[in-house]
Amino acid sequence: MTAAVLAALVADTLVSGPGCLPPKPDASVPGSVDPFHTPDAKATELNSAGKSYYRDGKWEEARIEYRAAVDADPAFLAPRLNVACSFVRQERFAEATTEVEALLARGYVPLAREVLEAADLGALKPRPEMARIRRAMTAAAAAWGAGLDDAVLFVGRARAPLKVPPGPGFFILNPHQEVYAFLPTRGVYRQLTAEDGRVLAMTRTPDGRRVVYVTADKLIRGAKEGDLALRGVALGELTLATMTSAAPIKIAGDVRRVEITPIGATMTFKIDGDRVAGTFRWGDRGMLDELPPVPRAKPAAIVTPRGAEPVAATPLVGPPPCRVKAREAIEPGKPRSIVLSARGRPERRIGIEFGAGLVGLPLP
């Protein structure tokens, strides 16, 4: 028996250390205790009270309510953004910038997008303070992407999806789904995409450095049973270490099925659509390059108009002594969820309320 084999056997018998699936999250690293957390009712009430003062231009009174909302629920980030906006409205740009920097450090995704798109922060863009904010974004992105090599990645649903009425028609898709990571040694979550809740499926590249995912805008349902298609389908790619996204590749026409399969180091996309059909790879020019027939291989992710198909348990992930297995739990009448287990540690379940899947979830 070689030393390497012996070491592997010993490692497999070790009980996981106390830093594995910890009962309390590590507050020293960026992340969220629960990204699917519904804000405390009192915090929501205080935030609404702050908005009333905000609309009346009573900035100090608004900030008192916003800060009280944060005290009531520290995980509720909306009032923190509102505080920054209130300082901008008063042209107190240095204080606004300080608030934005703290906000980015606390929750880079999706707050970076909110910072760039919030109308009441727009006055910062032409000012010198924007350089500070850009630097803060770069630092926050690097911190957010750190430590993800050993994370469990999944698609999570943040709240109940919109109901699709029966019968034929064109329906806007908003399943409230994004890509998330769970760090098993830290006990924290990080949201990785901000696609307006339209992520249907995802998978990690073989080198572990990137995530590719599928989004869609509409569900098309015909008159016949099973006559289903997705419209507005796009492929996304995220580099984890830098949290930078490639320009999405949009798939023209209606799509009935997308298979994502790693072939060596290449991610291939088998698309069954009325205008785009065949097997492709992500091209160097940000377009799909068609491939000749490729060897048969098991897809890492499959998405159809019914959502993402379930997958088997993942191989062990995480650093020794925290090797974690992730498997999907499918129970009648309950949303699909993920069960994390490590030797000698209590199981952890993700997505009990609204759902979570290792590559995606079924559509309602």
Tab-separated table of N, CA and C in Angstrom, residues 134-217:
chain	number	residue	atom	x	y	z
A	134	ARG	N	-15.051	52.905	-6.592
A	134	ARG	CA	-14.544	51.897	-7.524
A	134	ARG	C	-13.486	51.028	-6.853
A	135	ARG	N	-12.581	51.652	-6.096
A	135	ARG	CA	-11.565	50.878	-5.385
A	135	ARG	C	-12.211	49.960	-4.354
A	136	ALA	N	-13.237	50.474	-3.675
A	136	ALA	CA	-13.942	49.649	-2.690
A	136	ALA	C	-14.620	48.458	-3.362
A	137	MET	N	-15.151	48.665	-4.564
A	137	MET	CA	-15.785	47.569	-5.297
A	137	MET	C	-14.768	46.488	-5.652
A	138	THR	N	-13.591	46.914	-6.109
A	138	THR	CA	-12.557	45.946	-6.473
A	138	THR	C	-12.125	45.131	-5.259
A	139	ALA	N	-11.915	45.815	-4.122
A	139	ALA	CA	-11.509	45.113	-2.914
A	139	ALA	C	-12.610	44.188	-2.415
A	140	ALA	N	-13.853	44.665	-2.461
A	140	ALA	CA	-14.969	43.846	-1.990
A	140	ALA	C	-15.167	42.628	-2.884
A	141	ALA	N	-14.979	42.795	-4.187
A	141	ALA	CA	-15.119	41.665	-5.111
A	141	ALA	C	-14.077	40.598	-4.814
A	142	ALA	N	-12.838	41.015	-4.560
A	142	ALA	CA	-11.780	40.050	-4.260
A	142	ALA	C	-12.070	39.316	-2.951
A	143	ALA	N	-12.551	40.044	-1.952
A	143	ALA	CA	-12.889	39.410	-0.677
A	143	ALA	C	-14.071	38.461	-0.831
A	144	TRP	N	-15.046	38.855	-1.647
A	144	TRP	CA	-16.234	38.022	-1.873
A	144	TRP	C	-15.872	36.738	-2.620
A	145	GLY	N	-14.883	36.832	-3.519
A	145	GLY	CA	-14.486	35.656	-4.290
A	145	GLY	C	-13.462	34.786	-3.595
A	146	ALA	N	-12.918	35.245	-2.467
A	146	ALA	CA	-11.896	34.470	-1.755
A	146	ALA	C	-12.522	33.289	-1.021
A	147	GLY	N	-11.815	32.176	-0.996
A	147	GLY	CA	-12.267	31.020	-0.236
A	147	GLY	C	-13.340	30.191	-0.898
A	148	LEU	N	-13.632	30.460	-2.172
A	148	LEU	CA	-14.704	29.725	-2.842
A	148	LEU	C	-14.243	28.404	-3.451
A	149	ASP	N	-12.938	28.143	-3.427
A	149	ASP	CA	-12.451	26.875	-3.977
A	149	ASP	C	-13.091	25.683	-3.275
A	150	ASP	N	-13.330	25.822	-1.990
A	150	ASP	CA	-13.880	24.721	-1.197
A	150	ASP	C	-15.346	24.918	-0.844
A	151	ALA	N	-16.017	25.806	-1.563
A	151	ALA	CA	-17.417	26.093	-1.263
A	151	ALA	C	-18.349	25.153	-2.015
A	152	VAL	N	-19.539	24.956	-1.451
A	152	VAL	CA	-20.620	24.246	-2.127
A	152	VAL	C	-21.421	25.284	-2.897
A	153	LEU	N	-21.477	25.149	-4.208
A	153	LEU	CA	-22.231	26.084	-5.050
A	153	LEU	C	-23.590	25.482	-5.377
A	154	PHE	N	-24.606	26.334	-5.448
A	154	PHE	CA	-25.954	25.841	-5.706
A	154	PHE	C	-26.834	26.980	-6.221
A	155	VAL	N	-27.992	26.611	-6.748
A	155	VAL	CA	-29.029	27.573	-7.119
A	155	VAL	C	-30.041	27.603	-5.984
A	156	GLY	N	-30.269	28.792	-5.447
A	156	GLY	CA	-31.211	28.939	-4.342
A	156	GLY	C	-32.355	29.859	-4.724
A	157	ARG	N	-33.505	29.587	-4.156
A	157	ARG	CA	-34.697	30.412	-4.398
A	157	ARG	C	-34.936	31.268	-3.165
A	158	ALA	N	-34.950	32.601	-3.354
A	158	ALA	CA	-34.999	33.520	-2.226
A	158	ALA	C	-36.398	33.692	-1.655
A	159	ARG	N	-37.406	33.490	-2.461
A	159	ARG	CA	-38.777	33.556	-1.960
A	159	ARG	C	-39.679	32.793	-2.925
A	160	ALA	N	-40.940	32.690	-2.580
A	160	ALA	CA	-41.858	31.904	-3.402
A	160	ALA	C	-41.921	32.487	-4.816
A	161	PRO	N	-41.843	31.644	-5.840
A	161	PRO	CA	-41.875	32.154	-7.214
A	161	PRO	C	-43.266	32.609	-7.615
A	162	LEU	N	-43.309	33.437	-8.638
A	162	LEU	CA	-44.591	33.835	-9.190
A	162	LEU	C	-45.295	32.626	-9.778
A	163	LYS	N	-46.608	32.543	-9.583
A	163	LYS	CA	-47.369	31.419	-10.104
A	163	LYS	C	-47.650	31.613	-11.595
A	164	VAL	N	-47.457	30.554	-12.356
A	164	VAL	CA	-47.766	30.576	-13.785
A	164	VAL	C	-49.179	30.038	-13.960
A	165	PRO	N	-50.106	30.830	-14.482
A	165	PRO	CA	-51.490	30.361	-14.625
A	165	PRO	C	-51.579	29.242	-15.657
A	166	PRO	N	-52.578	28.385	-15.537
A	166	PRO	CA	-52.725	27.289	-16.497
A	166	PRO	C	-53.142	27.804	-17.870
A	167	GLY	N	-52.964	26.930	-18.870
A	167	GLY	CA	-53.375	27.282	-20.221
A	167	GLY	C	-52.243	27.829	-21.059
A	168	PRO	N	-52.459	27.908	-22.373
A	168	PRO	CA	-51.415	28.391	-23.283
A	168	PRO	C	-51.173	29.882	-23.109
A	169	GLY	N	-49.958	30.304	-23.465
A	169	GLY	CA	-49.653	31.726	-23.396
A	169	GLY	C	-48.173	31.987	-23.223
A	170	PHE	N	-47.838	33.271	-23.085
A	170	PHE	CA	-46.473	33.733	-22.891
A	170	PHE	C	-46.388	34.245	-21.452
A	171	PHE	N	-45.492	33.702	-20.669
A	171	PHE	CA	-45.446	34.037	-19.256
A	171	PHE	C	-44.050	34.532	-18.868
A	172	ILE	N	-43.989	35.672	-18.184
A	172	ILE	CA	-42.728	36.198	-17.691
A	172	ILE	C	-42.204	35.273	-16.594
A	173	LEU	N	-40.939	34.902	-16.693
A	173	LEU	CA	-40.331	34.036	-15.693
A	173	LEU	C	-39.655	34.877	-14.616
A	174	ASN	N	-40.000	34.618	-13.384
A	174	ASN	CA	-39.305	35.231	-12.261
A	174	ASN	C	-39.326	34.254	-11.091
A	175	PRO	N	-38.497	33.211	-11.175
A	175	PRO	CA	-38.513	32.221	-10.098
A	175	PRO	C	-37.747	32.649	-8.846
A	176	HIS	N	-37.154	33.872	-8.853
A	176	HIS	CA	-36.403	34.384	-7.699
A	176	HIS	C	-35.229	33.477	-7.363
A	177	GLN	N	-34.481	33.092	-8.380
A	177	GLN	CA	-33.370	32.164	-8.197
A	177	GLN	C	-32.051	32.804	-8.613
A	178	GLU	N	-31.024	32.586	-7.800
A	178	GLU	CA	-29.673	33.038	-8.097
A	178	GLU	C	-28.692	31.929	-7.734
A	179	VAL	N	-27.426	32.114	-8.129
A	179	VAL	CA	-26.362	31.202	-7.734
A	179	VAL	C	-25.799	31.665	-6.394
A	180	TYR	N	-25.626	30.718	-5.479
A	180	TYR	CA	-25.087	31.001	-4.156
A	180	TYR	C	-23.925	30.055	-3.857
A	181	ALA	N	-23.148	30.425	-2.848
A	181	ALA	CA	-22.090	29.560	-2.334
A	181	ALA	C	-22.270	29.409	-0.835
A	182	PHE	N	-21.962	28.223	-0.329
A	182	PHE	CA	-21.904	27.996	1.113
A	182	PHE	C	-20.501	27.541	1.459
A	183	LEU	N	-19.865	28.231	2.416
A	183	LEU	CA	-18.511	27.901	2.845
A	183	LEU	C	-18.588	26.980	4.059
A	184	PRO	N	-18.302	25.692	3.901
A	184	PRO	CA	-18.550	24.743	4.996
A	184	PRO	C	-17.682	24.955	6.226
A	185	THR	N	-16.497	25.544	6.080
A	185	THR	CA	-15.652	25.773	7.258
A	185	THR	C	-15.985	27.079	7.957
A	186	ARG	N	-16.736	27.948	7.298
A	186	ARG	CA	-17.073	29.254	7.868
A	186	ARG	C	-18.543	29.378	8.254
A	187	GLY	N	-19.385	28.563	7.642
A	187	GLY	CA	-20.801	28.606	7.956
A	187	GLY	C	-21.528	29.811	7.408
A	188	VAL	N	-20.988	30.428	6.345
A	188	VAL	CA	-21.623	31.605	5.763
A	188	VAL	C	-21.968	31.328	4.305
A	189	TYR	N	-22.911	32.126	3.808
A	189	TYR	CA	-23.346	32.063	2.423
A	189	TYR	C	-22.889	33.328	1.692
A	190	ARG	N	-22.733	33.199	0.373
A	190	ARG	CA	-22.514	34.368	-0.464
A	190	ARG	C	-23.348	34.231	-1.736
A	191	GLN	N	-24.087	35.268	-2.040
A	191	GLN	CA	-24.790	35.318	-3.320
A	191	GLN	C	-23.767	35.650	-4.397
A	192	LEU	N	-23.798	34.908	-5.513
A	192	LEU	CA	-22.781	35.069	-6.544
A	192	LEU	C	-23.295	35.747	-7.809
A	193	THR	N	-24.584	35.693	-8.078
A	193	THR	CA	-25.136	36.336	-9.270
A	193	THR	C	-26.222	37.313	-8.873
A	194	ALA	N	-26.447	38.272	-9.747
A	194	ALA	CA	-27.536	39.236	-9.570
A	194	ALA	C	-28.239	39.373	-10.907
A	195	GLU	N	-29.034	38.353	-11.240
A	195	GLU	CA	-29.690	38.255	-12.546
A	195	GLU	C	-31.199	38.438	-12.428
A	196	ASP	N	-31.613	39.277	-11.505
A	196	ASP	CA	-33.044	39.542	-11.305
A	196	ASP	C	-33.834	38.267	-11.029
A	197	GLY	N	-33.174	37.288	-10.404
A	197	GLY	CA	-33.864	36.062	-10.011
A	197	GLY	C	-34.188	35.110	-11.144
A	198	ARG	N	-33.488	35.230	-12.288
A	198	ARG	CA	-33.862	34.443	-13.475
A	198	ARG	C	-32.912	33.281	-13.754
A	199	VAL	N	-32.055	32.905	-12.806
A	199	VAL	CA	-31.128	31.793	-13.020
A	199	VAL	C	-31.894	30.475	-12.945
A	200	LEU	N	-31.773	29.669	-13.990
A	200	LEU	CA	-32.469	28.382	-14.030
A	200	LEU	C	-31.546	27.214	-13.699
A	201	ALA	N	-30.277	27.310	-14.106
A	201	ALA	CA	-29.351	26.206	-13.862
A	201	ALA	C	-27.930	26.734	-13.903
A	202	MET	N	-27.021	26.019	-13.251
A	202	MET	CA	-25.615	26.407	-13.258
A	202	MET	C	-24.748	25.174	-13.017
A	203	THR	N	-23.469	25.313	-13.372
A	203	THR	CA	-22.486	24.297	-13.017
A	203	THR	C	-21.112	24.948	-13.001
A	204	ARG	N	-20.238	24.342	-12.250
A	204	ARG	CA	-18.873	24.849	-12.120
A	204	ARG	C	-17.999	24.236	-13.201
A	205	THR	N	-17.031	24.997	-13.706
A	205	THR	CA	-16.108	24.478	-14.702
A	205	THR	C	-15.160	23.472	-14.054
A	206	PRO	N	-14.564	22.574	-14.848
A	206	PRO	CA	-13.705	21.540	-14.260
A	206	PRO	C	-12.552	22.087	-13.431
A	207	ASP	N	-12.018	23.259	-13.794
A	207	ASP	CA	-10.918	23.822	-13.002
A	207	ASP	C	-11.405	24.512	-11.738
A	208	GLY	N	-12.722	24.623	-11.568
A	208	GLY	CA	-13.284	25.223	-10.369
A	208	GLY	C	-13.234	26.726	-10.319
A	209	ARG	N	-12.709	27.366	-11.354
A	209	ARG	CA	-12.488	28.807	-11.298
A	209	ARG	C	-13.687	29.622	-11.764
A	210	ARG	N	-14.567	28.999	-12.532
A	210	ARG	CA	-15.675	29.756	-13.107
A	210	ARG	C	-16.988	28.995	-12.909
A	211	VAL	N	-18.067	29.731	-13.068
A	211	VAL	CA	-19.407	29.150	-13.062
A	211	VAL	C	-20.086	29.560	-14.357
A	212	VAL	N	-20.711	28.613	-15.030
A	212	VAL	CA	-21.544	28.939	-16.182
A	212	VAL	C	-22.990	28.680	-15.781
A	213	TYR	N	-23.891	29.516	-16.283
A	213	TYR	CA	-25.278	29.386	-15.867
A	213	TYR	C	-26.220	29.799	-16.989
A	214	VAL	N	-27.483	29.413	-16.829
A	214	VAL	CA	-28.519	29.654	-17.826
A	214	VAL	C	-29.606	30.520	-17.202
A	215	THR	N	-29.999	31.561	-17.936
A	215	THR	CA	-31.144	32.382	-17.539
A	215	THR	C	-32.175	32.364	-18.664
A	216	ALA	N	-33.385	32.754	-18.346
A	216	ALA	CA	-34.439	32.861	-19.363
A	216	ALA	C	-35.429	33.935	-18.940
A	217	ASP	N	-36.084	34.539	-19.938
A	217	ASP	CA	-37.039	35.623	-19.684
A	217	ASP	C	-38.484	35.142	-19.636
